[in-house]
């Protein structure tokens, strides 16, 4: 019958059997997939009940669909108010993330429990796709190449030690001389070309860390190292902001990160800039070491330590590059914010001028020796750090090395845990009228002063064992530069053709994690003829003193020429 049926075009018994088996297999696979999906969603719901409050997750996608296109820190601040909890849970795909939205909770979790929250979570986009985390397993034999993303452990301690040798609190005082001179050059440059103030800030910040790292200053605003460093750091900042578009969607669907870049080049666009940055920093490090291995600079110290710690090329590159991350883009962005604050809140300037005129006078600029007496100036600098903190969501996320408990809730081991600095610094309880720039908040006897969990009064540089390595360098440089700029200039809104002031927007900022004001014009008016003479005299002397660090980089020229040809 089977043969007859086959000859008449009817399905054979074997065909029917095979078809039924196929249907059964497909049904079993579908049932298995559905069961797996249900089990995974049950896991998500179980965690959702145990973790700090937040929106109900969906299967597979979690809460990713709720993310705004830009500036999610505003959204997490709103969620914190909506759920009446300073700590909330938000699901990125199948994984929960925890967001801390007030100073007290950040202190309790990230500072008082620093040993617990000392690691990093898995970061697919920023770390794995750029080669900085080579495994999603914190116990992997190769833990990564960069201190910033490295899981907590022995290799992290090596990198932290080497970083402290370059920019630790005990080291940065040695840099005050050339940092002060570069600050004098800012005032001198702005005196001559005030419309290029952003470029002058960027040159200053890049030059300071270039001297520390490579014993070579950046003397011109046209030096390509500035544009390359800013581009690399801004791209890195973009790759750390949660989002629902590619490439950040890889955090929701990590398996998609295995897709070939050649098949989907538009998805992987921009990651190449981050990888190119690793090559760029090693090129600078190798050249500086080859030119003069005995010269005192950070990269020579790294090459000396290379055999002891078995440092790979990528590790030397990341350690050198982190100097710029710690003190270049962030420092210049802080100074741009300072300038915006002066334009937007001119009423705060007379009080700081009175102090500077009384302590310093018009015939010289502020010095380190003046710092103890410049009480209000220091309060002004603190308010700059608070008002629009550059690392607006606190830099890199933390992750607990073991399950932790907060107010009866569970935060599982390895959970992406982020401090929302925007929300922390704009909490009405700690900072009334938070968008108003008001240095009086940091004057002890002022009625506007409020208690804060730490002595500094801000959380701009992170927390615990993962606090920004360049904090001391940034605070030191920002103080002397802000003090000098306030002493030298009246920084005001620009004027239009009719002589009317052009308004500035204190909310017009870029979208990356290390945000900065969108471009705006302003005026720099020298405060007196005596101050002008002092700026010119000190600027010329500073350039002479800094000349020992002048020099060209042949390796950098070759690097840019090679990459231009490839492009």
XYZ file of C-alpha atoms in Angstrom:
567
model
C 0.000 0.000 0.000
C 2.845 2.324 0.781
C 4.282 1.701 -2.660
C 0.909 2.084 -4.387
C 0.183 5.293 -2.496
C 3.538 6.699 -3.466
C 3.044 5.889 -7.129
C -0.375 7.577 -7.104
C 1.165 10.821 -5.615
C -0.268 10.215 -2.149
C 1.954 10.624 0.959
C 3.603 7.454 2.098
C 3.397 6.102 5.642
C 7.028 7.106 6.200
C 6.302 10.622 4.931
C 3.346 10.968 7.289
C 5.420 9.653 10.163
C 8.301 12.065 9.417
C 5.868 14.970 9.147
C 4.283 14.122 12.479
C 7.693 13.780 14.138
C 8.680 17.187 12.769
C 5.490 18.734 14.115
C 6.105 17.085 17.467
C 9.699 18.364 17.612
C 8.584 21.890 16.702
C 5.830 21.737 19.291
C 8.292 20.524 21.936
C 10.756 23.297 21.021
C 7.983 25.896 21.180
C 6.787 24.527 24.513
C 10.343 24.426 25.807
C 10.952 27.995 24.655
C 7.699 29.170 26.213
C 8.520 27.336 29.448
C 11.978 28.909 29.490
C 10.475 32.344 28.882
C 7.941 31.858 31.666
C 10.604 30.606 34.080
C 12.851 33.556 33.267
C 9.982 36.016 33.704
C 9.104 34.339 37.006
C 12.724 34.950 38.074
C 12.389 38.616 37.064
C 9.136 39.002 38.999
C 10.614 37.312 42.060
C 13.558 39.750 42.008
C 11.206 42.645 41.283
C 9.408 41.942 44.581
C 12.643 41.672 46.574
C 14.542 44.641 45.107
C 13.964 48.388 45.641
C 10.752 49.644 43.986
C 10.479 50.479 40.319
C 8.297 49.983 37.228
C 7.044 46.478 36.464
C 9.389 44.767 33.970
C 8.208 43.088 30.793
C 9.553 39.701 29.676
C 12.870 39.896 27.796
C 12.936 43.714 27.374
C 12.443 44.685 31.027
C 11.824 48.442 31.161
C 14.061 49.422 28.245
C 11.070 50.680 26.270
C 10.471 53.345 28.944
C 13.892 54.974 28.569
C 13.914 58.492 27.135
C 16.075 59.099 24.070
C 18.385 61.514 25.914
C 19.365 62.486 29.453
C 17.840 59.542 31.372
C 19.008 61.015 34.689
C 15.964 63.325 34.637
C 13.717 60.286 34.185
C 15.301 58.345 37.061
C 14.884 61.388 39.285
C 11.162 61.407 38.404
C 10.853 57.678 39.076
C 12.415 58.169 42.503
C 9.728 60.733 43.331
C 6.980 58.605 41.774
C 7.842 55.553 43.874
C 8.714 57.693 46.915
C 12.033 55.929 47.275
C 15.564 57.368 46.972
C 16.727 54.008 45.568
C 14.859 52.479 42.626
C 15.175 49.451 40.347
C 14.989 49.754 36.573
C 15.302 46.724 34.291
C 17.584 46.885 31.253
C 16.445 43.809 29.393
C 16.533 40.797 31.706
C 18.892 42.465 34.186
C 17.956 44.885 36.979
C 19.855 48.131 37.500
C 19.724 50.134 40.728
C 19.685 53.945 40.750
C 20.530 55.953 43.871
C 18.919 59.388 43.921
C 19.846 61.054 47.189
C 23.072 61.787 49.050
C 22.252 59.882 52.230
C 21.516 56.622 50.405
C 24.585 57.038 48.193
C 26.702 57.476 51.313
C 25.122 54.465 53.046
C 25.620 52.131 50.104
C 28.650 53.335 48.141
C 30.777 54.887 50.871
C 29.967 53.124 54.145
C 29.770 49.809 52.274
C 32.647 50.611 49.927
C 34.105 47.119 50.305
C 30.837 45.584 49.081
C 30.211 47.997 46.187
C 33.784 47.871 44.930
C 33.355 46.003 41.650
C 31.877 46.673 38.224
C 28.914 45.026 36.521
C 29.087 43.514 33.088
C 29.171 46.386 30.555
C 28.630 45.047 27.054
C 28.958 48.244 25.030
C 31.490 50.372 26.863
C 33.704 47.532 28.077
C 33.309 44.262 26.147
C 32.903 45.698 22.648
C 35.910 47.964 23.160
C 38.105 45.218 24.636
C 38.282 46.647 28.165
C 36.328 43.758 29.716
C 37.444 40.552 28.059
C 34.958 38.367 29.890
C 31.599 38.773 31.606
C 32.933 36.575 34.422
C 34.434 38.595 37.325
C 36.609 35.576 38.196
C 38.085 35.205 34.703
C 41.860 34.796 34.455
C 42.026 37.880 32.208
C 39.918 40.471 34.096
C 40.244 43.263 31.507
C 42.662 45.971 30.481
C 41.303 49.162 32.028
C 41.026 50.237 35.658
C 37.771 52.046 34.896
C 35.850 48.910 33.897
C 37.885 46.216 35.625
C 36.199 43.842 38.071
C 37.434 44.212 41.637
C 40.390 41.991 42.416
C 44.153 41.687 42.407
C 44.646 43.125 38.911
C 42.447 46.078 39.784
C 44.629 46.763 42.825
C 47.712 46.784 40.592
C 46.145 49.321 38.251
C 44.914 51.463 41.126
C 48.402 51.503 42.654
C 49.975 52.517 39.335
C 47.356 55.236 38.837
C 48.018 56.662 42.295
C 51.700 56.890 41.360
C 50.636 59.321 38.654
C 47.731 61.359 40.041
C 47.236 60.260 43.637
C 46.626 62.869 46.315
C 50.246 62.599 47.446
C 51.501 63.243 43.912
C 49.448 66.126 42.572
C 51.091 68.750 44.764
C 54.240 68.169 42.715
C 52.357 69.429 39.667
C 51.274 72.752 41.137
C 54.072 74.680 39.430
C 53.249 73.910 35.807
C 49.520 73.648 36.551
C 49.634 77.199 37.873
C 51.658 78.367 34.860
C 49.212 76.772 32.421
C 46.401 78.517 34.295
C 48.189 81.857 33.837
C 48.398 81.119 30.120
C 44.589 80.675 29.990
C 44.066 84.239 31.259
C 46.717 85.526 28.846
C 45.136 83.711 25.892
C 41.600 84.833 26.736
C 42.861 88.409 27.017
C 44.012 88.147 23.379
C 41.233 85.998 21.868
C 38.256 85.744 24.239
C 35.932 84.312 21.565
C 37.991 81.112 21.656
C 37.632 80.591 25.392
C 36.443 76.966 25.011
C 39.533 76.083 22.975
C 41.749 77.774 25.574
C 40.163 75.727 28.370
C 40.622 72.519 26.374
C 44.251 73.314 25.574
C 44.986 74.018 29.233
C 43.411 70.786 30.477
C 45.061 68.638 27.801
C 48.422 70.283 28.377
C 48.502 69.661 32.120
C 47.874 65.927 31.765
C 50.192 65.703 28.750
C 53.049 67.129 30.825
C 52.295 64.680 33.636
C 52.033 61.737 31.283
C 54.480 62.405 28.468
C 56.602 65.398 29.554
C 55.275 67.346 26.571
C 52.962 70.342 26.792
C 50.184 71.223 24.377
C 51.091 74.737 23.288
C 48.515 75.435 20.584
C 44.730 75.218 20.440
C 45.232 73.620 17.006
C 47.234 70.698 18.373
C 45.436 67.543 17.120
C 45.827 65.872 20.503
C 43.048 68.156 21.795
C 40.461 67.203 19.204
C 41.392 63.520 19.422
C 41.216 63.399 23.215
C 37.923 65.304 23.366
C 36.430 63.074 20.642
C 37.553 59.862 22.347
C 36.334 60.949 25.774
C 32.999 62.241 24.487
C 32.424 58.990 22.573
C 33.308 57.013 25.689
C 30.791 59.081 27.667
C 28.056 58.358 25.126
C 28.668 54.615 25.472
C 27.847 54.691 29.183
C 24.385 56.278 29.045
C 21.497 53.757 29.104
C 19.415 53.899 25.933
C 16.974 52.051 23.699
C 18.816 52.627 20.426
C 21.956 51.003 19.050
C 24.621 50.527 20.174
C 23.244 50.861 23.729
C 20.492 48.349 22.907
C 23.199 45.693 23.179
C 22.865 46.055 26.970
C 19.253 44.858 26.612
C 20.130 42.092 24.125
C 23.761 41.095 24.868
C 23.644 38.203 22.354
C 23.328 40.742 19.542
C 26.793 42.058 20.381
C 28.155 38.920 18.707
C 26.881 40.136 15.335
C 29.593 40.806 12.793
C 30.449 44.518 12.431
C 30.906 43.953 8.686
C 27.282 42.823 8.393
C 25.854 45.694 10.432
C 28.370 48.560 10.170
C 25.851 51.262 11.160
C 25.237 49.530 14.497
C 28.912 49.428 15.400
C 29.566 52.979 14.195
C 31.472 54.959 16.812
C 32.996 51.975 18.614
C 35.975 52.252 16.281
C 36.735 55.696 17.684
C 37.031 54.188 21.162
C 39.363 51.424 19.954
C 41.390 53.959 17.979
C 41.862 55.911 21.192
C 43.628 52.921 22.755
C 46.111 52.855 19.878
C 46.506 56.631 20.078
C 47.504 56.705 23.742
C 49.991 53.875 23.353
C 51.590 55.718 20.426
C 52.171 58.751 22.654
C 53.442 56.626 25.548
C 55.888 54.637 23.437
C 57.286 57.766 21.784
C 57.862 59.560 25.096
C 59.629 56.510 26.518
C 61.770 55.996 23.431
C 62.867 59.643 23.299
C 64.117 59.793 26.883
C 63.532 56.756 29.107
C 65.164 58.506 32.060
C 62.935 61.577 31.934
C 60.581 61.955 34.898
C 57.048 61.379 33.587
C 54.234 58.931 34.187
C 54.647 56.719 31.113
C 58.313 56.138 31.891
C 57.256 54.961 35.328
C 54.811 52.555 33.641
C 57.475 51.089 31.380
C 59.777 50.662 34.383
C 57.029 48.768 36.201
C 56.102 46.713 33.114
C 58.262 43.648 33.908
C 57.255 43.602 37.568
C 53.514 43.570 36.821
C 53.640 41.967 33.377
C 51.802 44.922 31.863
C 50.364 44.310 28.415
C 50.404 46.940 25.678
C 46.671 47.554 26.155
C 47.179 48.113 29.873
C 49.893 50.728 29.334
C 47.613 52.406 26.811
C 44.649 52.467 29.202
C 46.703 53.707 32.160
C 48.127 56.538 30.048
C 44.757 57.301 28.471
C 42.996 57.417 31.830
C 45.069 60.488 32.670
C 43.141 62.344 30.009
C 39.884 60.844 31.197
C 40.643 61.961 34.738
C 41.777 65.478 33.964
C 41.223 66.680 30.412
C 37.685 66.582 29.029
C 36.186 66.746 32.521
C 38.309 69.734 33.623
C 37.616 71.770 30.496
C 33.888 70.998 30.746
C 33.890 72.173 34.378
C 35.461 75.478 33.344
C 32.860 75.974 30.608
C 30.136 75.391 33.214
C 31.841 77.940 35.473
C 31.707 80.476 32.644
C 28.021 79.772 32.044
C 27.263 80.254 35.750
C 28.975 83.662 35.734
C 26.858 84.745 32.759
C 23.596 83.416 34.175
C 24.049 84.640 37.776
C 26.004 87.928 37.727
C 24.658 88.812 41.183
C 27.092 86.344 42.826
C 30.222 88.001 41.410
C 30.603 91.169 43.561
C 31.017 89.160 46.768
C 33.825 87.000 45.366
C 35.498 90.074 43.799
C 35.519 91.780 47.179
C 37.379 88.836 48.700
C 39.870 88.558 45.836
C 40.577 92.299 45.838
C 41.095 92.261 49.597
C 43.318 89.170 49.748
C 45.152 89.331 46.417
C 44.918 92.872 45.029
C 45.295 93.984 41.406
C 49.045 93.616 40.881
C 49.311 89.831 40.906
C 47.004 86.877 40.375
C 45.931 84.428 43.120
C 48.452 81.860 44.281
C 48.312 78.632 46.261
C 49.413 80.557 49.347
C 46.213 82.620 49.172
C 43.952 79.567 49.396
C 43.363 79.561 53.184
C 42.063 83.134 53.040
C 39.961 82.720 49.907
C 37.037 81.182 51.783
C 34.261 82.462 49.538
C 36.248 81.651 46.399
C 36.518 78.046 47.573
C 32.765 78.033 48.194
C 32.315 79.338 44.646
C 34.378 76.435 43.283
C 32.374 73.917 45.306
C 29.161 75.320 43.868
C 30.621 74.917 40.354
C 31.204 71.228 41.078
C 27.681 70.798 42.466
C 25.573 72.950 40.180
C 26.238 71.078 36.937
C 28.526 68.152 37.765
C 30.332 66.904 34.671
C 29.932 63.156 35.378
C 26.197 63.594 35.739
C 25.425 59.980 36.645
C 28.522 59.491 38.747
C 30.878 57.965 36.216
C 30.987 54.199 35.938
C 28.410 51.980 37.678
C 29.344 50.044 40.803
C 28.434 46.416 41.475
C 28.257 44.593 44.818
C 30.672 41.683 45.229
C 27.996 39.840 47.216
C 24.260 40.111 47.795
C 23.458 43.201 49.855
C 20.464 44.518 51.810
C 19.107 48.068 51.872
C 16.027 49.024 53.942
C 14.677 45.500 53.741
C 15.307 45.180 50.008
C 17.858 42.939 48.285
C 20.488 44.148 45.798
C 21.941 41.001 44.183
C 25.612 40.417 43.562
C 26.843 41.972 40.318
C 23.889 44.365 39.940
C 24.521 47.529 37.938
C 24.354 50.172 40.720
C 24.561 53.830 39.712
C 24.535 57.084 41.640
C 22.351 59.659 39.916
C 24.448 62.750 40.618
C 21.914 65.034 38.958
C 19.231 63.957 41.411
C 21.647 63.905 44.363
C 22.797 67.474 43.709
C 19.290 68.760 42.969
C 17.564 67.419 46.052
C 15.543 70.313 47.501
C 16.177 69.073 51.033
C 19.953 69.389 50.673
C 20.062 72.234 48.150
C 17.006 74.532 48.207
C 16.301 76.125 44.823
C 18.929 73.785 43.353
C 19.159 75.328 39.865
C 20.190 78.683 41.322
C 23.961 79.085 41.458
C 24.616 80.085 45.052
C 28.066 79.768 46.705
C 26.541 80.734 50.072
C 25.427 77.099 50.379
C 29.036 76.287 51.281
C 29.558 79.060 53.851
C 29.274 77.513 57.300
C 27.539 80.486 58.928
C 25.105 80.991 56.061
C 21.382 80.224 56.657
C 21.453 78.492 53.255
C 24.011 75.930 54.416
C 22.725 72.388 54.928
C 24.382 69.292 56.459
C 25.739 66.776 53.953
C 26.984 63.196 54.374
C 30.571 64.095 53.440
C 32.877 66.992 54.268
C 33.187 68.266 50.706
C 29.483 68.915 50.315
C 29.227 67.320 46.866
C 29.556 63.900 45.233
C 30.971 64.951 41.874
C 33.836 62.472 41.770
C 32.115 59.265 42.813
C 32.336 57.111 45.894
C 34.351 54.605 47.878
C 37.087 52.533 46.293
C 35.911 53.571 42.832
C 36.187 57.315 43.428
C 37.733 59.183 40.468
C 41.511 58.789 40.555
C 42.011 62.312 39.228
C 39.897 64.029 41.889
C 42.838 65.740 43.576
C 44.273 66.978 40.288
C 40.894 68.265 39.097
C 40.053 70.036 42.352
C 43.514 71.599 42.547
C 43.445 72.869 38.967
C 39.844 74.070 39.108
C 40.463 76.110 42.241
C 43.482 78.016 40.918
C 41.935 78.576 37.480
C 38.500 79.694 38.708
C 40.152 81.987 41.268
C 42.365 83.501 38.560
C 39.529 83.955 36.063
C 37.313 85.620 38.688
C 40.187 87.884 39.731
C 40.947 88.826 36.116
C 37.601 89.218 34.337
C 33.993 90.209 34.574
C 32.424 87.336 32.632
C 29.102 88.446 31.160
C 26.457 87.567 28.603
C 27.301 88.457 24.998
C 25.687 91.495 23.346
C 23.715 91.410 20.114
C 23.977 94.007 17.334
C 21.584 96.322 19.178
C 23.654 96.128 22.374
C 21.188 93.892 24.206
C 22.350 90.962 26.301
C 21.964 87.564 24.657
C 20.220 85.160 27.095
C 21.943 81.922 28.128
C 20.175 78.636 28.786
C 21.362 76.859 31.929
C 19.647 73.632 30.796
C 21.211 73.491 27.320
C 23.759 70.724 27.806
C 25.109 67.832 25.748
C 23.626 64.337 26.148
C 26.654 62.250 27.150
C 27.554 61.109 30.635
C 30.340 63.718 30.774
C 28.104 66.570 29.741
C 29.035 70.169 29.058
C 27.112 73.307 28.042
C 26.095 73.614 24.414
C 28.093 76.403 22.702
C 27.272 79.922 23.888
C 28.900 83.317 23.443
C 30.011 85.542 26.300
C 32.162 88.562 27.154
C 35.394 88.700 29.143
C 36.064 92.236 30.404
C 39.322 92.880 32.251
C 38.485 94.328 35.649
C 41.185 97.033 35.749
C 44.287 98.304 33.876
C 46.496 97.020 36.712
C 45.015 93.536 36.359
C 45.562 93.643 32.584
C 49.233 94.449 33.106
C 49.572 91.603 35.613
C 47.908 89.112 33.234
C 50.297 90.064 30.415
C 53.391 89.993 32.623
C 52.542 86.680 34.264
C 51.450 85.100 30.974
C 54.733 85.868 29.253
C 56.705 84.576 32.236
C 54.610 81.406 32.394
C 55.255 80.659 28.705
C 58.963 81.073 29.332
C 58.873 78.766 32.359
C 56.848 76.162 30.439
C 59.167 76.169 27.440
C 61.100 73.202 28.870
C 58.090 71.053 28.007
C 57.739 72.294 24.428
C 58.262 69.793 21.619
C 56.714 68.143 18.605
C 55.388 64.604 18.326
C 56.471 62.803 15.163
C 54.671 59.633 16.200
C 51.401 61.522 16.603
C 51.790 63.069 13.148
C 52.297 59.590 11.682
C 49.305 58.291 13.620
C 46.928 60.927 12.267
C 48.328 60.628 8.740
C 47.889 56.841 8.800
C 44.316 57.015 10.124
C 43.417 59.724 7.603
C 44.606 57.505 4.751
C 42.603 54.546 6.116
C 39.483 56.685 6.389
